[in-house]
Short mmCIF file of C-alpha atoms and ligand atoms in Angstrom, two decimals:
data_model
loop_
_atom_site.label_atom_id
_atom_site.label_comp_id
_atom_site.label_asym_id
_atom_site.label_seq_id
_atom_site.Cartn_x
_atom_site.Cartn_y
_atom_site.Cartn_z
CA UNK A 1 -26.32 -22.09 55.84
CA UNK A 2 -27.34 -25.54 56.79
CA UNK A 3 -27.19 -28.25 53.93
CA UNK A 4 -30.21 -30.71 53.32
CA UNK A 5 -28.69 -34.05 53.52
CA UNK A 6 -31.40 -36.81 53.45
CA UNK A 7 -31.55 -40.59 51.76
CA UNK A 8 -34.35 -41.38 49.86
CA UNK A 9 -36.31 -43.82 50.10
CA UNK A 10 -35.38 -46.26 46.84
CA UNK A 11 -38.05 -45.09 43.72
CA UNK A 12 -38.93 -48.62 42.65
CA UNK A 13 -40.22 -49.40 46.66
CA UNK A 14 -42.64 -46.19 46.70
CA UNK A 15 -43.71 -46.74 42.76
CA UNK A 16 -45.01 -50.75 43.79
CA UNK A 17 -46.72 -49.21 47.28
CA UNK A 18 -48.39 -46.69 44.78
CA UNK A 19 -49.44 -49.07 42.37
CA UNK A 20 -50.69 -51.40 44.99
CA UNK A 21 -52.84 -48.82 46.61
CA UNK A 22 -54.07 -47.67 43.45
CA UNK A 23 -55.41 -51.81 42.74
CA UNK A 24 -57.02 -51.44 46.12
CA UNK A 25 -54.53 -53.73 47.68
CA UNK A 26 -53.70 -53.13 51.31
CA UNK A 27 -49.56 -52.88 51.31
CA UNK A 28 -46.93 -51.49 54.02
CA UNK A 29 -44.00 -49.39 52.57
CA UNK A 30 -40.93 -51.89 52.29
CA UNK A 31 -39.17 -51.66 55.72
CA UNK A 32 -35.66 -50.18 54.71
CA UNK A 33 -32.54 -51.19 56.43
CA UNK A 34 -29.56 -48.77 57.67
CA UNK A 35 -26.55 -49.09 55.27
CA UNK A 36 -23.85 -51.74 57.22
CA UNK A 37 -20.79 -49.68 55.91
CA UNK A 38 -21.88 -46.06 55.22
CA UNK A 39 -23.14 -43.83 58.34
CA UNK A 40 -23.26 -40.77 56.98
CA UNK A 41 -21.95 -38.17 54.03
CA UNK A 42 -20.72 -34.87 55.95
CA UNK A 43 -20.73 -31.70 54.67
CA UNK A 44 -20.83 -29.29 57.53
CA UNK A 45 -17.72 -27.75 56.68
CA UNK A 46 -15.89 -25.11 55.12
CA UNK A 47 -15.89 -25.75 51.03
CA UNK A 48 -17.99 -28.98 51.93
CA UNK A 49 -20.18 -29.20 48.80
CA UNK A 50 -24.09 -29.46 48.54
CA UNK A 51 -25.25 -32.35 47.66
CA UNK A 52 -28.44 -34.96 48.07
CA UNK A 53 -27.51 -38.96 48.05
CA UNK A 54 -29.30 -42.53 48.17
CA UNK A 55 -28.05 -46.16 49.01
CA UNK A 56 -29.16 -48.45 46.33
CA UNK A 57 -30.15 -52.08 47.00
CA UNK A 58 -27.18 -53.33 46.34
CA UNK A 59 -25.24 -50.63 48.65
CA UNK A 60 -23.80 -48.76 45.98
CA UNK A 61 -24.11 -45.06 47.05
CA UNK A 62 -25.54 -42.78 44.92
CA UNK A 63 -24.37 -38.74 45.09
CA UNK A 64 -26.21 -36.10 43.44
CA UNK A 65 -24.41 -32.62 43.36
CA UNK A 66 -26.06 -29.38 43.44
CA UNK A 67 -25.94 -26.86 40.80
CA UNK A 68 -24.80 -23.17 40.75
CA UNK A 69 -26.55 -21.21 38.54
CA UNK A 70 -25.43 -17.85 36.24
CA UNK A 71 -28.22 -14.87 36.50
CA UNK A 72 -29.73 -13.83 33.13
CA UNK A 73 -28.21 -17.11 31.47
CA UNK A 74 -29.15 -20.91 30.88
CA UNK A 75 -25.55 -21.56 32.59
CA UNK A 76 -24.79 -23.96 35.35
CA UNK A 77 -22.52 -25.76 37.11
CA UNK A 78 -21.29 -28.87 39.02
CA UNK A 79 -17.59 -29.67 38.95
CA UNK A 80 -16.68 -29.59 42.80
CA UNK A 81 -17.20 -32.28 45.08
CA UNK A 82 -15.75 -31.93 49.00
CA UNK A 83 -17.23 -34.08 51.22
CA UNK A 84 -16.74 -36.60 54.79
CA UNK A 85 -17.70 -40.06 54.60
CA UNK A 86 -18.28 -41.91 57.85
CA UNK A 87 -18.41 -45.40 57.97
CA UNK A 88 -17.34 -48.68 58.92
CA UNK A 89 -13.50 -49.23 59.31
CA UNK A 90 -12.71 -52.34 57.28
CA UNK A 91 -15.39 -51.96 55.24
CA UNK A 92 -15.32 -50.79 51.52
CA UNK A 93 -17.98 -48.76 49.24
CA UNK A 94 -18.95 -47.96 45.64
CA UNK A 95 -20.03 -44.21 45.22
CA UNK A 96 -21.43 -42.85 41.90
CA UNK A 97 -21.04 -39.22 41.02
CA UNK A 98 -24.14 -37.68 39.33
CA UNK A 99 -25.08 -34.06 38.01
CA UNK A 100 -22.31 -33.59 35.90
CA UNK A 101 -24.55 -32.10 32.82
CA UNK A 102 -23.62 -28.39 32.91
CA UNK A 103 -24.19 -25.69 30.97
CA UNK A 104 -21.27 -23.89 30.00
CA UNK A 105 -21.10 -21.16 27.28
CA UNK A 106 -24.95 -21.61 26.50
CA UNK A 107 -24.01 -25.24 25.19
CA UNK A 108 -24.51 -28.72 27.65
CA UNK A 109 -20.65 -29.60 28.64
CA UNK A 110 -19.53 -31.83 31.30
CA UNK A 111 -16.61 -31.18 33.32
CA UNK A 112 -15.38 -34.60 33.89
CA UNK A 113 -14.48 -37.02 31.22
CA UNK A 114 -11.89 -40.36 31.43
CA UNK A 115 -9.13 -38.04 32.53
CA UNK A 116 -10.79 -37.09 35.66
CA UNK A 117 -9.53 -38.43 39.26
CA UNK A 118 -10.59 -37.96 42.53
CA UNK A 119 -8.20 -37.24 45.70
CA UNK A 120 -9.34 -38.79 49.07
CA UNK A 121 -7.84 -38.51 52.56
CA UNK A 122 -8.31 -39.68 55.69
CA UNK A 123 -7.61 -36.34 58.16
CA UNK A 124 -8.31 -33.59 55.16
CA UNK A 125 -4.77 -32.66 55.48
CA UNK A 126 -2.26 -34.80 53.32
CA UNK A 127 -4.38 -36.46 50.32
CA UNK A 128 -3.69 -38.94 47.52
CA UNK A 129 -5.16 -39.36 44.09
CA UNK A 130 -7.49 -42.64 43.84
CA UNK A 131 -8.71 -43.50 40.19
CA UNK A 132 -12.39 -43.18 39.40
CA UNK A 133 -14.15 -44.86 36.20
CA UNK A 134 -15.96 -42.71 33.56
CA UNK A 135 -19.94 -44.41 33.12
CA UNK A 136 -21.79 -43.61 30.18
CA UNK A 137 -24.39 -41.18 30.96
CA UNK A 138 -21.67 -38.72 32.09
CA UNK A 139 -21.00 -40.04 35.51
CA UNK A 140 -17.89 -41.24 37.69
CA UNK A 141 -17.90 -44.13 39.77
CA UNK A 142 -14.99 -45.22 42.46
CA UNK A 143 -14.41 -47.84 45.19
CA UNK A 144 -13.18 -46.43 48.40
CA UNK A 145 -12.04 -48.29 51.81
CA UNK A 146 -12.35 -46.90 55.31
CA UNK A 147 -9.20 -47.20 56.69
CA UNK A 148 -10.24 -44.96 59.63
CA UNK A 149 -14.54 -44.37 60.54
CA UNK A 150 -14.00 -40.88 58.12
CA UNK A 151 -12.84 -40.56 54.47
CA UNK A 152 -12.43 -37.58 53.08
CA UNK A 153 -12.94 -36.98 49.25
CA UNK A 154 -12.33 -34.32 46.91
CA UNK A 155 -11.90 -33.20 43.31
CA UNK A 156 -8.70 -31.51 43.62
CA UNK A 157 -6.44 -30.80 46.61
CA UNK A 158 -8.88 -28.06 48.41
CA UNK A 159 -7.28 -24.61 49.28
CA UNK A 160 -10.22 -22.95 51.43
CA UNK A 161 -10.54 -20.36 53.51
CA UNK A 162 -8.72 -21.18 56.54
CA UNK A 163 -5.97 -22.08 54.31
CA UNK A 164 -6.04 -18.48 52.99
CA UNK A 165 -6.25 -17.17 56.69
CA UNK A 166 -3.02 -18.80 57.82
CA UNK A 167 -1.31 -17.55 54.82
CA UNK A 168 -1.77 -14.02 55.50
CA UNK A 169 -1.18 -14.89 58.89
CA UNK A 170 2.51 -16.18 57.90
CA UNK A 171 3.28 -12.67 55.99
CA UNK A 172 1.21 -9.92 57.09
CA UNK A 173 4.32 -8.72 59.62
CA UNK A 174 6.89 -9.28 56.88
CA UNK A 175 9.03 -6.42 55.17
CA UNK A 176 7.35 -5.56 51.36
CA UNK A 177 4.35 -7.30 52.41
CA UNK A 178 0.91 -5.35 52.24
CA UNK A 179 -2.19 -6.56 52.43
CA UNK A 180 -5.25 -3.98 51.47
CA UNK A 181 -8.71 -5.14 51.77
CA UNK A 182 -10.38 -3.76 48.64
CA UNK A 183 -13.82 -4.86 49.03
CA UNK A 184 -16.39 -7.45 50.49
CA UNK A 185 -17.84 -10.23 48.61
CA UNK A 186 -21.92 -10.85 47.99
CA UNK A 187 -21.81 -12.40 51.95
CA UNK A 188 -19.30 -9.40 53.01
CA UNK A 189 -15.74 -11.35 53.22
CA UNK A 190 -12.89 -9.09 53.06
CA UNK A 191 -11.14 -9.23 49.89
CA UNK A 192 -7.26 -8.95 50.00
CA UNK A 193 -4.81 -7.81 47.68
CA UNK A 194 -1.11 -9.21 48.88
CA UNK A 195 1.20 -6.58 47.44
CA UNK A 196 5.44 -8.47 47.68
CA UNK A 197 7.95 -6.10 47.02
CA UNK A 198 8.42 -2.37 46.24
CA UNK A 199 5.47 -0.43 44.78
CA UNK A 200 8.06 1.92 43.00
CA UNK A 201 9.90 -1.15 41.10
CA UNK A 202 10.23 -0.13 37.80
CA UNK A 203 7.48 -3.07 37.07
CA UNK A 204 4.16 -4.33 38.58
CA UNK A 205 2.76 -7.30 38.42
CA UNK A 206 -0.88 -8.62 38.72
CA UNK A 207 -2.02 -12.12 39.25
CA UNK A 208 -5.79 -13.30 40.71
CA UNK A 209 -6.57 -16.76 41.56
CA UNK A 210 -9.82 -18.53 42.01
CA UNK A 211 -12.13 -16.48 40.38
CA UNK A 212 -14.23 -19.85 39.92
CA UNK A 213 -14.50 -21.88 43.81
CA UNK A 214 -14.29 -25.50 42.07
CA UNK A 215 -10.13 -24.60 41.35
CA UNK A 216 -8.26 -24.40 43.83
CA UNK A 217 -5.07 -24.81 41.57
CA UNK A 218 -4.81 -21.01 41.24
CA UNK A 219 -4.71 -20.22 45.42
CA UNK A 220 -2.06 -23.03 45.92
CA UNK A 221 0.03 -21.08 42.63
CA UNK A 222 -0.67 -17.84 44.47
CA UNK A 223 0.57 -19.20 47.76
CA UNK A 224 3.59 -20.79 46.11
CA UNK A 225 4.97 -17.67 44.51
CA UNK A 226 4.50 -15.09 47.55
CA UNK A 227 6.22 -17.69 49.75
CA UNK A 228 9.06 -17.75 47.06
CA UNK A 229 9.08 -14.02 46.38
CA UNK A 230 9.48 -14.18 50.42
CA UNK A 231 12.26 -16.58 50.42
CA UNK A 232 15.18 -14.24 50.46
CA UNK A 233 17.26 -16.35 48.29
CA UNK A 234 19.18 -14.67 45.39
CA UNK A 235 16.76 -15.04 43.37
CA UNK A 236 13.59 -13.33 44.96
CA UNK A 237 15.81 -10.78 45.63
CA UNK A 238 17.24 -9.89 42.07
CA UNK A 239 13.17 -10.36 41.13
CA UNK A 240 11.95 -8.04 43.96
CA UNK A 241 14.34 -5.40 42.26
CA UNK A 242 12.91 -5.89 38.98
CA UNK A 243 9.12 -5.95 39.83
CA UNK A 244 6.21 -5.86 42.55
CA UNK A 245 3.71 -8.15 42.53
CA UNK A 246 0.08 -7.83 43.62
CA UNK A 247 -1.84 -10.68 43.98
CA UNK A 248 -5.53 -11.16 44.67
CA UNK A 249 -5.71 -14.76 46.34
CA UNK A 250 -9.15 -15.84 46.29
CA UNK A 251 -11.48 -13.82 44.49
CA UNK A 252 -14.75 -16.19 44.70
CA UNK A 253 -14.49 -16.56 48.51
CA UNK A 254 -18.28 -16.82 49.34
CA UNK A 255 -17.83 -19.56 46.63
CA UNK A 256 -14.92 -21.49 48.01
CA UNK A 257 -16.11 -20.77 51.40
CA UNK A 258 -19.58 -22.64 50.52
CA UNK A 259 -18.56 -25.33 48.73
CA UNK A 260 -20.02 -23.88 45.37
CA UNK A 261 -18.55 -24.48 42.03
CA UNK A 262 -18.56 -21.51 39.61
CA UNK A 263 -20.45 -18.54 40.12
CA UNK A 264 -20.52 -15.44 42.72
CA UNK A 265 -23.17 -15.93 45.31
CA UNK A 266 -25.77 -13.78 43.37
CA UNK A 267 -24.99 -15.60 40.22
CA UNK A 268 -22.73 -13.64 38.54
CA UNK A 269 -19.25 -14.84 36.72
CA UNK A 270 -16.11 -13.20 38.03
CA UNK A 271 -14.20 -13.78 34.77
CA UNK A 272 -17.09 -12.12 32.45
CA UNK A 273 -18.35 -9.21 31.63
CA UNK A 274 -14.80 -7.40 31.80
CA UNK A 275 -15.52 -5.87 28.83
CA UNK A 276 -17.09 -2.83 31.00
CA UNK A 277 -17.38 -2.16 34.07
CA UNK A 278 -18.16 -3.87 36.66
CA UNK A 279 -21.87 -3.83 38.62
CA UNK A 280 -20.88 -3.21 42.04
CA UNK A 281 -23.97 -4.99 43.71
CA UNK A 282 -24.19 -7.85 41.33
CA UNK A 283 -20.10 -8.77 41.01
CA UNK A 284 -18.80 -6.72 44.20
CA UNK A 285 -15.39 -8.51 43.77
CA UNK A 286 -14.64 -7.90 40.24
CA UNK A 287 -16.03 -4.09 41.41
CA UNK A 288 -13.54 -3.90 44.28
CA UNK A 289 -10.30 -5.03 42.30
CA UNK A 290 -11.68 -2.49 38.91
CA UNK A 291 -11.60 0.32 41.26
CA UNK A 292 -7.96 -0.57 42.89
CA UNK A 293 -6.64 -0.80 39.27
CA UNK A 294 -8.36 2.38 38.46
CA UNK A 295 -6.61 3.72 41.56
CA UNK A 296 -3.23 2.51 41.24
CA UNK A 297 -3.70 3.43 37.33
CA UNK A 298 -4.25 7.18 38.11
CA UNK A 299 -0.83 6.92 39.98
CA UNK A 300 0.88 5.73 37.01
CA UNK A 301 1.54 2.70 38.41
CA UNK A 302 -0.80 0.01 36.62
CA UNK A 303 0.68 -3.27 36.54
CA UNK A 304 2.13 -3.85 33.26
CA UNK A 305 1.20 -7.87 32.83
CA UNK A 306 -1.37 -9.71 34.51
CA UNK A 307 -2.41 -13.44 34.93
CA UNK A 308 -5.84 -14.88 36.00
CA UNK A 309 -5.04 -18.66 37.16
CA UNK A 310 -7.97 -21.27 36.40
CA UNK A 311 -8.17 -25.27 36.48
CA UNK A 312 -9.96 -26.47 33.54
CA UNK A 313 -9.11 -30.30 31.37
CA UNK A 314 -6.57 -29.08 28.98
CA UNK A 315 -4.27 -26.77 30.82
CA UNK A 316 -3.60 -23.96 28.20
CA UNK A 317 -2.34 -20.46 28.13
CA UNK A 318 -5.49 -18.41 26.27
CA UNK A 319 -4.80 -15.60 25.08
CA UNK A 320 -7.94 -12.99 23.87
CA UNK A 321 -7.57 -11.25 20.59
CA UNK A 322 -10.15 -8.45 21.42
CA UNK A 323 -10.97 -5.76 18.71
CA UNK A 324 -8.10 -3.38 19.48
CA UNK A 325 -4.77 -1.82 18.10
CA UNK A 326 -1.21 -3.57 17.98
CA UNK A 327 -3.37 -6.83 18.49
CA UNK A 328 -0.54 -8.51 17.23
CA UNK A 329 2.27 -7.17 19.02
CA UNK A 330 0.45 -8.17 22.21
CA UNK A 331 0.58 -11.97 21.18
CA UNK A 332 4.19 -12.12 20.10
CA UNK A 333 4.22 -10.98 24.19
CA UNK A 334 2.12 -13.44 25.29
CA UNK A 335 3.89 -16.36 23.08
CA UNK A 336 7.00 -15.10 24.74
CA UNK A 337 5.83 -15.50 28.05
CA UNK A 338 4.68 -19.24 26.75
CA UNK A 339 8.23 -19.72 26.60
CA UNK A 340 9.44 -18.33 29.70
CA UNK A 341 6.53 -20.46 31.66
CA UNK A 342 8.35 -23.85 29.66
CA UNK A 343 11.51 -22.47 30.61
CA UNK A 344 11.07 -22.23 34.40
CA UNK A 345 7.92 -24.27 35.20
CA UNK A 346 6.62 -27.24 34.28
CA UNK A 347 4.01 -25.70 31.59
CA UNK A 348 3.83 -27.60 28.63
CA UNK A 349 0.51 -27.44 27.59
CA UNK A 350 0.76 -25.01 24.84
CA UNK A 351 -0.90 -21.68 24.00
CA UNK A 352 -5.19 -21.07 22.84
CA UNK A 353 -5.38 -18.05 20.62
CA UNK A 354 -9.11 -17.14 20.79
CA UNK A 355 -10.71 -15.63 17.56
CA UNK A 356 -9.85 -12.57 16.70
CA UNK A 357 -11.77 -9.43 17.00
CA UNK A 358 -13.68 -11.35 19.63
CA UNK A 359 -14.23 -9.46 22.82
CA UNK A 360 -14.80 -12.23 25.39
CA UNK A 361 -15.47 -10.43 28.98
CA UNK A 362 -12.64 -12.60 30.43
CA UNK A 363 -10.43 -10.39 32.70
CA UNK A 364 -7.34 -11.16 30.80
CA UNK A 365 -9.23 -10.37 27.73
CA UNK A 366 -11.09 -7.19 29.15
CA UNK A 367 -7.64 -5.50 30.65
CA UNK A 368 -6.11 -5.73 27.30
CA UNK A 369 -9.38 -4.05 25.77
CA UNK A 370 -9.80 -1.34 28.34
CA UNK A 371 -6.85 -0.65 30.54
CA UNK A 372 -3.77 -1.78 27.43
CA UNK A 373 -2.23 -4.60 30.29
CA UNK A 374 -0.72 -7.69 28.90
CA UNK A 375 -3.57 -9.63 30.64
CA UNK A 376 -4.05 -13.53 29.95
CA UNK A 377 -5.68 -16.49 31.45
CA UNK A 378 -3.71 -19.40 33.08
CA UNK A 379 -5.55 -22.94 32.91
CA UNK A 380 -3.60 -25.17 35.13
CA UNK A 381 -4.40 -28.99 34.24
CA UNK A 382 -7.17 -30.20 36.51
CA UNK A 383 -6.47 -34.25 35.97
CA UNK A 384 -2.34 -34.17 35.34
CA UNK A 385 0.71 -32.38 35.02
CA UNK A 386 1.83 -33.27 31.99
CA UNK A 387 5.66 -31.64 32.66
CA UNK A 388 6.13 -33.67 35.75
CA UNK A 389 4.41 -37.33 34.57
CA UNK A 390 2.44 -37.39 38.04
CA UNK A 391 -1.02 -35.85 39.04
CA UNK A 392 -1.46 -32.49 40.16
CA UNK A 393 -0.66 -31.91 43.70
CA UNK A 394 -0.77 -28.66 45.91
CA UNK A 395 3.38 -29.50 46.12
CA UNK A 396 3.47 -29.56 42.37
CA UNK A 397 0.93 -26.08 42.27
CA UNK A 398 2.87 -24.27 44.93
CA UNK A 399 6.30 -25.30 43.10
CA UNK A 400 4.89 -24.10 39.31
CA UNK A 401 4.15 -21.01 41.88
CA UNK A 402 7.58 -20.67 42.85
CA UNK A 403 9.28 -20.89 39.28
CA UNK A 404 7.00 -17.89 38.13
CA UNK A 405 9.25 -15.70 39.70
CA UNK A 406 11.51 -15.71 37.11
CA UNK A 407 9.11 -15.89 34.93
CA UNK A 408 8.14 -12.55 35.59
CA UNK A 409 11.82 -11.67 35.84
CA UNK A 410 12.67 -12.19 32.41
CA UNK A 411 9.40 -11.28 30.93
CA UNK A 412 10.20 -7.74 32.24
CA UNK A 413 14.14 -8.04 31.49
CA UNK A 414 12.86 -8.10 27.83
CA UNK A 415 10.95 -4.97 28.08
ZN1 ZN B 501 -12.09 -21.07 35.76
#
């Protein structure tokens, strides 16, 4: 899909040529002049996100993201920003980030706040953090200096398609590694599950990243723990004994692939709604994976725990209390597994107990509801890693990745 990419002409110029020719005054447009440092804002690229932009007067550039929008719901959102600037090397530049006023939950939210940061980089390879100022009216502004003619910037670290590709790539020939397509997406990408290990272990765990395109912190997580689980050290071994893991690695690809922030291509959440089942035109990736856990389920051989990985602010474990049975016992579970992630990662962000009773549609909370799996959502800190004093990095994602091995390890040691 192309992008519409245009600058337009400044307001105040076109409201004075108005008025003007309203008072029968004969008067030219003002003749505008190409910004000296900023060429052009690229987004013709895989996860490059839509957006509109202006140069103001005084050569700050303005950026206006583009909304996704939820079906059947007031919801939107605008949280991921991915984009090339080319310009003048030397030269520095003031860019303001607008369109931050989502709608999350049915209530306005923004996404950023004084926390946030912004990552830039000069080849879209290796990227650094760069502070960014929170201005009233719920925007972000940052200075930026082309090193280079291109600049890169980025919320987070991106993890996009290609990224996904040459992971499979690295471990589709290796011993215990499957890969099953299960599906298509809206656009008809192949979804993947990446089974590690032996699907008769005595345990099975499942894990699905990026069920919302703007987090990337999930993939990078996913990619850190099959590489470890692939390591052949002592300890993937002694874990590959214990358990299997399945992992899907990017379930919003259409999303991620586009540039998007929340929502599946025809609007739909992937982490509602999983408090039935799934509309397979609507949400054809949270279809696909329902029917491979209703498959491996009829085999006796549903995973036993399960862990949806998300990037929000705060970086908490929730855990749903939907209306069912042993409620209780399910949480003592889940605040042991709190433990086990401050053991071996660098978690410390503490545990979100959602009202009880409450049947939220999340996956984590919808497999506990329907299918009796310890399922739970993973928020992985968007703006710092609070266990390692530094900002999140894919290194520090891939690592936290690597240490839920043993997570898992003990969590089914105690079972
Ligand atoms: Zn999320």
């Amino acid at each position: 899909m192309h992008r519409v990419q245009y600058c337009l002409w400044s307001g105040l110029s076109w409201l004075a040529a108005i008025a003007a020719m309203a008072a029968g005054e004969s008067s030219a447009p003002q003749l505008l002049s190409p910004s000296p440092v900023l060429h052009f804002i690229n987004t013709s690229f895989e996860n490059g996100s839509p957006l509109q932009w202006r140069v103001d007067a005084d050569g700050t550039v303005q950026i206006f993201l583009l909304y996704d929008y939820e079906r059947n719901s007031p919801n939107r959102a605008a949280g991921h920003w991915h984009f090339q600037l080319q310009g003048q090397p030397g030269s520095e530049l003031l860019l303001v980030l607008n369109n931050f006023e989502n709608i999350y939950n049915g209530r306005l939210g923004s996404p950023v706040s004084k926390k946030s940061i912004c990552y830039s980089s000069s080849d879209g390879k290796r990227w650094k953090a760069v502070p960014v100022e929170f201005l009233e009216g719920n925007r972000l502004r940052l200075r930026v200096r082309f090193d280079g003619p291109a600049l890169y910037l980025a919320r987070l670290e991106p993890y996009g398609l290609g990224d996904l590709e040459r992971l499979l790539d690295e471990i589709r020939r290796k011993r215990l590694v499957e890969i099953t397509e299960i599906g298509k997406t809206v656009q008809g990408r192949p979804l993947e599950i990446v089974r590690v290990g032996n699907p008769k272990a005595a345990h099975r765990v499942l894990v699905r990243a990026r069920a919302h395109a703007w987090e990337p912190g999930g993939s990078w997580v996913a990619q850190g723990l099959i590489r470890g689980l692939l390591s052949n050290d002592e300890v993937a071994r002694r874990c590959l004994q214990r358990y299997c893991l399945y992992v899907v690695p990017m379930a919003n690809k259409d999303g991620v692939g586009h540039g998007a922030t929340r929502f599946n291509l025809l609007g739909k959440d992937l982490n509602r709604d999983w408090n039935q089942p799934a509309d397979p035109f609507l949400a054809p990736e949270n279809h696909a994976l329902e029917e491979w856990l209703k498959g491996i389920a009829a085999q006796g051989k549903a995973p036993q725990l399960a862990l949806d990985l998300h990037n929000d602010e705060d970086g908490k474990l929730h855990v749903g209390r939907p209306p069912v049975v042993n409620i209780e016992q399910y949480v003592e579970r889940m605040r042991f597994l709190e433990t086990l992630l401050r053991k071996h990662t660098w978690f410390r962000e503490g545990i979100y107990l959602a009202p009880q009773g409450v049947s939220s549609g999340t996956l984590g909370s919808g497999l506990v509801e329907r299918y009796g799996i310890d399922g739970c959502t993973l928020e992985l800190n968007c703006n710092r890693v609070a266990g390692l004093g530094q900002y999140p990095s894919a290194q520090a994602w891939e690592e936290f990745g690597r240490g839920l091995r043993q997570v898992f390890y003990e969590y089914f040691g105690s079972r």
